[in-house]
PDB file of C-alpha atoms and ligand atoms in Angstrom:
ATOM      1  CA  MET A1424       0.220   0.134   0.094  1.00 72.00           C
ATOM      2  CA  ILE A1425       1.593   3.286  -1.006  1.00 78.00           C
ATOM      3  CA  ARG A1426       1.009   5.775   1.594  1.00 84.00           C
ATOM      4  CA  ASN A1427      -0.011   9.407   0.872  1.00 80.00           C
ATOM      5  CA  ASP A1428      -0.514  10.950   4.248  1.00 87.00           C
ATOM      6  CA  TRP A1429       2.759  11.015   5.454  1.00 90.00           C
ATOM      7  CA  LEU A1430       3.067  13.408   8.901  1.00 93.00           C
ATOM      8  CA  ARG A1431       5.659  15.796   8.987  1.00 91.00           C
ATOM      9  CA  ALA A1432       7.559  14.427  12.059  1.00 96.00           C
ATOM     10  CA  GLU A1433       7.462  10.973  10.631  1.00 95.00           C
ATOM     11  CA  ILE A1434       9.337  12.655   7.305  1.00 93.00           C
ATOM     12  CA  GLN A1435      11.830  14.635   9.763  1.00 96.00           C
ATOM     13  CA  GLU A1436      12.467  11.403  11.300  1.00 94.00           C
ATOM     14  CA  ILE A1437      13.785   9.440   8.210  1.00 92.00           C
ATOM     15  CA  TYR A1438      15.580  12.564   7.186  1.00 92.00           C
ATOM     16  CA  ASP A1439      17.559  12.509  10.058  1.00 95.00           C
ATOM     17  CA  LEU A1440      18.865   9.271   9.913  1.00 95.00           C
ATOM     18  CA  PRO A1441      22.435   8.288   9.712  1.00 97.00           C
ATOM     19  CA  LEU A1442      22.930   7.946   5.665  1.00 96.00           C
ATOM     20  CA  MET A1443      24.584   4.501   6.162  1.00 97.00           C
ATOM     21  CA  ASP A1444      21.381   3.125   8.472  1.00 96.00           C
ATOM     22  CA  LEU A1445      19.406   4.667   5.746  1.00 95.00           C
ATOM     23  CA  LEU A1446      21.038   2.972   2.848  1.00 95.00           C
ATOM     24  CA  PHE A1447      20.619  -0.004   4.734  1.00 96.00           C
ATOM     25  CA  GLN A1448      16.756   0.340   5.159  1.00 93.00           C
ATOM     26  CA  ALA A1449      16.543   1.523   1.750  1.00 93.00           C
ATOM     27  CA  GLN A1450      18.084  -1.746   0.310  1.00 94.00           C
ATOM     28  CA  GLN A1451      15.884  -3.866   2.706  1.00 95.00           C
ATOM     29  CA  ILE A1452      12.964  -2.408   0.936  1.00 93.00           C
ATOM     30  CA  HIS A1453      14.345  -2.421  -2.463  1.00 93.00           C
ATOM     31  CA  ARG A1454      14.930  -5.881  -2.394  1.00 95.00           C
ATOM     32  CA  GLN A1455      11.545  -6.530  -1.213  1.00 94.00           C
ATOM     33  CA  ASN A1456       9.840  -5.435  -4.210  1.00 92.00           C
ATOM     34  CA  PHE A1457      12.206  -5.424  -6.706  1.00 91.00           C
ATOM     35  CA  GLU A1458      14.930  -7.324  -8.853  1.00 92.00           C
ATOM     36  CA  PRO A1459      18.198  -5.928  -6.972  1.00 90.00           C
ATOM     37  CA  ASN A1460      20.338  -5.386  -9.845  1.00 93.00           C
ATOM     38  CA  THR A1461      17.726  -4.441 -12.652  1.00 90.00           C
ATOM     39  CA  VAL A1462      16.307  -0.968 -13.569  1.00 91.00           C
ATOM     40  CA  GLN A1463      13.186  -0.181 -15.287  1.00 92.00           C
ATOM     41  CA  VAL A1464      13.401   1.936 -18.232  1.00 96.00           C
ATOM     42  CA  SER A1465      11.609   5.166 -19.136  1.00 97.00           C
ATOM     43  CA  THR A1466      12.020   7.481 -22.216  1.00 97.00           C
ATOM     44  CA  LEU A1467      10.080  11.098 -21.991  1.00 97.00           C
ATOM     45  CA  LEU A1468       9.094  12.712 -24.783  1.00 97.00           C
ATOM     46  CA  SER A1469       8.006  16.745 -24.692  1.00 97.00           C
ATOM     47  CA  ILE A1470       5.225  16.381 -26.993  1.00 96.00           C
ATOM     48  CA  LYS A1471       4.585  20.290 -26.822  1.00 95.00           C
ATOM     49  CA  THR A1472       7.615  22.364 -25.775  1.00 94.00           C
ATOM     50  CA  GLY A1473       7.097  25.770 -24.045  1.00 92.00           C
ATOM     51  CA  ARG A1474       4.909  28.932 -24.299  1.00 91.00           C
ATOM     52  CA  CYS A1475       3.158  27.563 -20.592  1.00 94.00           C
ATOM     53  CA  PRO A1476       0.542  29.921 -19.457  1.00 94.00           C
ATOM     54  CA  GLU A1477       1.874  29.147 -15.884  1.00 94.00           C
ATOM     55  CA  ASP A1478       4.946  30.706 -14.244  1.00 94.00           C
ATOM     56  CA  CYS A1479       6.451  28.198 -11.942  1.00 95.00           C
ATOM     57  CA  LYS A1480       9.361  29.955 -11.783  1.00 94.00           C
ATOM     58  CA  TYR A1481      11.926  27.031 -11.876  1.00 93.00           C
ATOM     59  CA  CYS A1482      10.806  25.956 -15.668  1.00 94.00           C
ATOM     60  CA  SER A1483      12.681  27.012 -19.031  1.00 94.00           C
ATOM     61  CA  GLN A1484       8.989  26.230 -20.391  1.00 93.00           C
ATOM     62  CA  SER A1485       6.999  29.276 -18.902  1.00 94.00           C
ATOM     63  CA  ALA A1486       5.997  31.778 -21.576  1.00 92.00           C
ATOM     64  CA  HIS A1487       7.027  34.125 -18.228  1.00 94.00           C
ATOM     65  CA  TYR A1488      10.359  34.222 -18.700  1.00 94.00           C
ATOM     66  CA  ASP A1489      12.765  34.433 -21.305  1.00 90.00           C
ATOM     67  CA  THR A1490      14.356  31.282 -21.554  1.00 91.00           C
ATOM     68  CA  ASP A1491      15.753  31.338 -25.413  1.00 89.00           C
ATOM     69  CA  LEU A1492      13.925  27.928 -25.158  1.00 90.00           C
ATOM     70  CA  GLU A1493      13.297  26.291 -28.729  1.00 90.00           C
ATOM     71  CA  ILE A1494       8.999  26.483 -28.976  1.00 90.00           C
ATOM     72  CA  GLU A1495       7.842  23.229 -30.544  1.00 89.00           C
ATOM     73  CA  LYS A1496       4.182  22.798 -31.180  1.00 92.00           C
ATOM     74  CA  ARG A1497       2.025  19.314 -30.712  1.00 94.00           C
ATOM     75  CA  VAL A1498       4.358  16.506 -31.973  1.00 94.00           C
ATOM     76  CA  GLU A1499       2.362  14.574 -34.627  1.00 96.00           C
ATOM     77  CA  VAL A1500       0.950  11.265 -33.880  1.00 96.00           C
ATOM     78  CA  GLN A1501       3.325   9.531 -36.549  1.00 96.00           C
ATOM     79  CA  LYS A1502       6.451  11.173 -35.040  1.00 96.00           C
ATOM     80  CA  ALA A1503       5.694  10.345 -31.319  1.00 97.00           C
ATOM     81  CA  ILE A1504       4.878   6.946 -32.266  1.00 97.00           C
ATOM     82  CA  ALA A1505       8.222   6.522 -33.957  1.00 97.00           C
ATOM     83  CA  GLU A1506      10.065   7.930 -31.111  1.00 97.00           C
ATOM     84  CA  ALA A1507       8.279   5.063 -28.998  1.00 97.00           C
ATOM     85  CA  LYS A1508       9.130   2.335 -31.387  1.00 97.00           C
ATOM     86  CA  GLN A1509      13.185   4.038 -31.248  1.00 98.00           C
ATOM     87  CA  ALA A1510      12.284   3.676 -27.206  1.00 97.00           C
ATOM     88  CA  LYS A1511      11.278   0.434 -26.997  1.00 97.00           C
ATOM     89  CA  ALA A1512      14.035  -1.037 -29.543  1.00 97.00           C
ATOM     90  CA  SER A1513      16.408   0.524 -26.915  1.00 96.00           C
ATOM     91  CA  GLY A1514      14.822  -1.011 -23.666  1.00 95.00           C
ATOM     92  CA  SER A1515      12.732   1.417 -22.703  1.00 97.00           C
ATOM     93  CA  THR A1516       9.725  -0.679 -21.119  1.00 97.00           C
ATOM     94  CA  ARG A1517       7.641   3.099 -20.771  1.00 98.00           C
ATOM     95  CA  PHE A1518       6.808   5.962 -22.584  1.00 98.00           C
ATOM     96  CA  CYS A1519       6.133   9.293 -21.074  1.00 98.00           C
ATOM     97  CA  MET A1520       4.775  12.259 -22.805  1.00 97.00           C
ATOM     98  CA  GLY A1521       4.770  15.604 -21.429  1.00 97.00           C
ATOM     99  CA  ALA A1522       3.036  19.099 -22.598  1.00 97.00           C
ATOM    100  CA  ALA A1523       3.836  22.543 -21.470  1.00 96.00           C
ATOM    101  CA  TRP A1524      -0.231  22.782 -20.873  1.00 96.00           C
ATOM    102  CA  ARG A1525      -2.356  24.149 -18.204  1.00 95.00           C
ATOM    103  CA  ASN A1526      -4.448  21.850 -18.734  1.00 96.00           C
ATOM    104  CA  PRO A1527      -5.138  20.021 -21.802  1.00 96.00           C
ATOM    105  CA  HIS A1528      -8.350  21.559 -23.934  1.00 96.00           C
ATOM    106  CA  GLU A1529     -10.845  19.346 -24.777  1.00 96.00           C
ATOM    107  CA  ARG A1530      -9.794  20.026 -28.774  1.00 96.00           C
ATOM    108  CA  ASP A1531      -6.285  18.112 -27.142  1.00 96.00           C
ATOM    109  CA  MET A1532      -8.161  15.185 -25.622  1.00 97.00           C
ATOM    110  CA  PRO A1533      -8.507  13.218 -29.139  1.00 97.00           C
ATOM    111  CA  TYR A1534      -4.848  14.045 -30.067  1.00 97.00           C
ATOM    112  CA  VAL A1535      -3.876  12.999 -26.630  1.00 97.00           C
ATOM    113  CA  LEU A1536      -5.562   9.603 -26.060  1.00 98.00           C
ATOM    114  CA  GLU A1537      -4.615   8.533 -29.791  1.00 97.00           C
ATOM    115  CA  LEU A1538      -1.365   8.576 -28.183  1.00 97.00           C
ATOM    116  CA  VAL A1539      -2.257   6.477 -25.468  1.00 98.00           C
ATOM    117  CA  GLN A1540      -3.642   4.268 -27.261  1.00 97.00           C
ATOM    118  CA  GLU A1541      -0.718   3.612 -30.224  1.00 97.00           C
ATOM    119  CA  VAL A1542       1.791   3.659 -27.693  1.00 97.00           C
ATOM    120  CA  LYS A1543      -0.304   1.036 -25.665  1.00 97.00           C
ATOM    121  CA  LYS A1544      -0.714  -1.093 -29.278  1.00 97.00           C
ATOM    122  CA  LEU A1545       3.411  -1.291 -29.155  1.00 97.00           C
ATOM    123  CA  GLY A1546       3.326  -3.823 -25.786  1.00 97.00           C
ATOM    124  CA  MET A1547       4.719  -0.461 -24.040  1.00 97.00           C
ATOM    125  CA  GLU A1548       3.531   0.980 -20.724  1.00 98.00           C
ATOM    126  CA  THR A1549       2.340   4.810 -20.912  1.00 98.00           C
ATOM    127  CA  CYS A1550       2.868   7.566 -18.702  1.00 97.00           C
ATOM    128  CA  MET A1551       1.720  11.562 -19.040  1.00 98.00           C
ATOM    129  CA  THR A1552       2.262  14.945 -17.404  1.00 97.00           C
ATOM    130  CA  LEU A1553      -0.407  17.305 -18.784  1.00 97.00           C
ATOM    131  CA  GLY A1554      -0.994  19.826 -16.181  1.00 96.00           C
ATOM    132  CA  MET A1555      -4.315  19.714 -14.382  1.00 96.00           C
ATOM    133  CA  LEU A1556      -7.062  17.070 -15.179  1.00 97.00           C
ATOM    134  CA  ASN A1557     -10.543  17.343 -14.496  1.00 96.00           C
ATOM    135  CA  ALA A1558     -12.244  14.274 -13.454  1.00 97.00           C
ATOM    136  CA  SER A1559     -13.937  13.006 -17.334  1.00 97.00           C
ATOM    137  CA  GLN A1560     -10.758  13.641 -18.683  1.00 98.00           C
ATOM    138  CA  ALA A1561      -9.038  11.336 -15.999  1.00 97.00           C
ATOM    139  CA  GLU A1562     -11.747   8.836 -17.164  1.00 97.00           C
ATOM    140  CA  ARG A1563     -10.898   8.819 -20.640  1.00 98.00           C
ATOM    141  CA  LEU A1564      -7.489   9.042 -19.885  1.00 98.00           C
ATOM    142  CA  LYS A1565      -7.541   5.910 -18.030  1.00 97.00           C
ATOM    143  CA  ASP A1566     -10.164   4.073 -20.403  1.00 97.00           C
ATOM    144  CA  ALA A1567      -7.919   4.742 -23.335  1.00 97.00           C
ATOM    145  CA  GLY A1568      -5.018   2.692 -21.449  1.00 96.00           C
ATOM    146  CA  LEU A1569      -3.001   5.446 -19.681  1.00 98.00           C
ATOM    147  CA  ASP A1570      -0.470   3.382 -16.942  1.00 98.00           C
ATOM    148  CA  TYR A1571       0.797   6.457 -14.918  1.00 97.00           C
ATOM    149  CA  TYR A1572       0.014  10.194 -14.878  1.00 98.00           C
ATOM    150  CA  ASN A1573       2.752  12.281 -13.321  1.00 96.00           C
ATOM    151  CA  HIS A1574       1.822  15.393 -11.232  1.00 96.00           C
ATOM    152  CA  ASN A1575       4.449  16.978  -8.747  1.00 91.00           C
ATOM    153  CA  LEU A1576       3.165  18.691  -5.524  1.00 90.00           C
ATOM    154  CA  ASP A1577       6.077  21.430  -6.373  1.00 90.00           C
ATOM    155  CA  THR A1578       6.630  22.596  -2.705  1.00 92.00           C
ATOM    156  CA  SER A1579       4.849  23.251   0.365  1.00 90.00           C
ATOM    157  CA  ARG A1580       0.996  24.387   0.537  1.00 93.00           C
ATOM    158  CA  GLU A1581       2.826  27.577   3.229  1.00 94.00           C
ATOM    159  CA  TYR A1582       5.452  28.022   0.164  1.00 95.00           C
ATOM    160  CA  TYR A1583       3.242  27.512  -2.986  1.00 95.00           C
ATOM    161  CA  ALA A1584       3.130  31.120  -3.790  1.00 95.00           C
ATOM    162  CA  ASN A1585       6.437  32.024  -3.511  1.00 96.00           C
ATOM    163  CA  VAL A1586       7.097  29.965  -6.329  1.00 96.00           C
ATOM    164  CA  ILE A1587       3.863  29.768  -8.714  1.00 96.00           C
ATOM    165  CA  SER A1588       0.738  32.356  -8.616  1.00 96.00           C
ATOM    166  CA  THR A1589      -0.839  30.454 -11.964  1.00 96.00           C
ATOM    167  CA  ARG A1590      -2.179  27.732  -9.702  1.00 95.00           C
ATOM    168  CA  SER A1591      -2.863  26.820  -6.184  1.00 95.00           C
ATOM    169  CA  PHE A1592      -1.606  23.813  -3.848  1.00 96.00           C
ATOM    170  CA  ASP A1593      -5.732  22.888  -3.734  1.00 96.00           C
ATOM    171  CA  ASP A1594      -5.511  23.138  -7.802  1.00 96.00           C
ATOM    172  CA  ARG A1595      -2.405  20.433  -7.609  1.00 95.00           C
ATOM    173  CA  LEU A1596      -4.444  18.559  -4.888  1.00 95.00           C
ATOM    174  CA  ASN A1597      -7.676  18.280  -6.794  1.00 96.00           C
ATOM    175  CA  THR A1598      -5.952  16.873 -10.144  1.00 97.00           C
ATOM    176  CA  LEU A1599      -4.373  14.701  -7.752  1.00 95.00           C
ATOM    177  CA  ASP A1600      -7.466  13.022  -6.386  1.00 95.00           C
ATOM    178  CA  HIS A1601      -9.243  12.815 -10.061  1.00 96.00           C
ATOM    179  CA  VAL A1602      -5.939  10.513 -11.388  1.00 96.00           C
ATOM    180  CA  ARG A1603      -6.090   8.361  -7.795  1.00 93.00           C
ATOM    181  CA  ASN A1604     -10.009   7.981  -8.248  1.00 94.00           C
TER     182      ASN A1604
HETATM  183  S1  SF4 B1993       2.958  23.679 -15.695  1.00 65.29           S
HETATM  184 FE1  SF4 B1993       4.639  22.320 -16.257  1.00 65.29          FE
HETATM  185  S2  SF4 B1993       5.592  23.144 -18.208  1.00 65.29           S
HETATM  186 FE2  SF4 B1993       4.139  25.009 -17.332  1.00 65.29          FE
HETATM  187  S3  SF4 B1993       5.769  26.536 -16.419  1.00 65.29           S
HETATM  188 FE3  SF4 B1993       5.196  24.939 -14.767  1.00 65.29          FE
HETATM  189  S4  SF4 B1993       6.688  23.453 -14.731  1.00 65.29           S
HETATM  190 FE4  SF4 B1993       6.705  24.469 -16.890  1.00 65.29          FE
END
């Protein structure tokens, strides 16, 4: 069971462990759950790069900052599938697709659903990170065969406004709820 209700005191306790004790514990848990000397490989493709309306201060893709980033519109499905085939041939078992959006618009949904379906046909796991999702979008991505959704918490609730002003910590939690459901 993966926990998502950690208390700060519990996290602090782990953080304060001597490094070698921490390594020892981590190794034991790793061996209980995974092949000890095998690494699962994923490949990440940016399917839409730059001009993001969000203002995350750590990100070169935000339209709010001048970062000299090469902007790229939506990658064509066939091009993305060619990249996925190449990734599989190189040993990746999971293909991740990321778009610099605040959230996918309804007009983007047929495109992302097709990507998921086509990558699944190759026998790979699929992962996406597209920004905020509503419940219906999460449901449709699941029905298309999406295995994983990446959505970072960014920082703490208290510090959130120092890093991002275009969305709230609760927006983040809402998307995570939809994805978990
Ligand atoms: S939402 Fe994602 S792509 Fe957009 S600025 Fe923030 S981190 Fe970058």
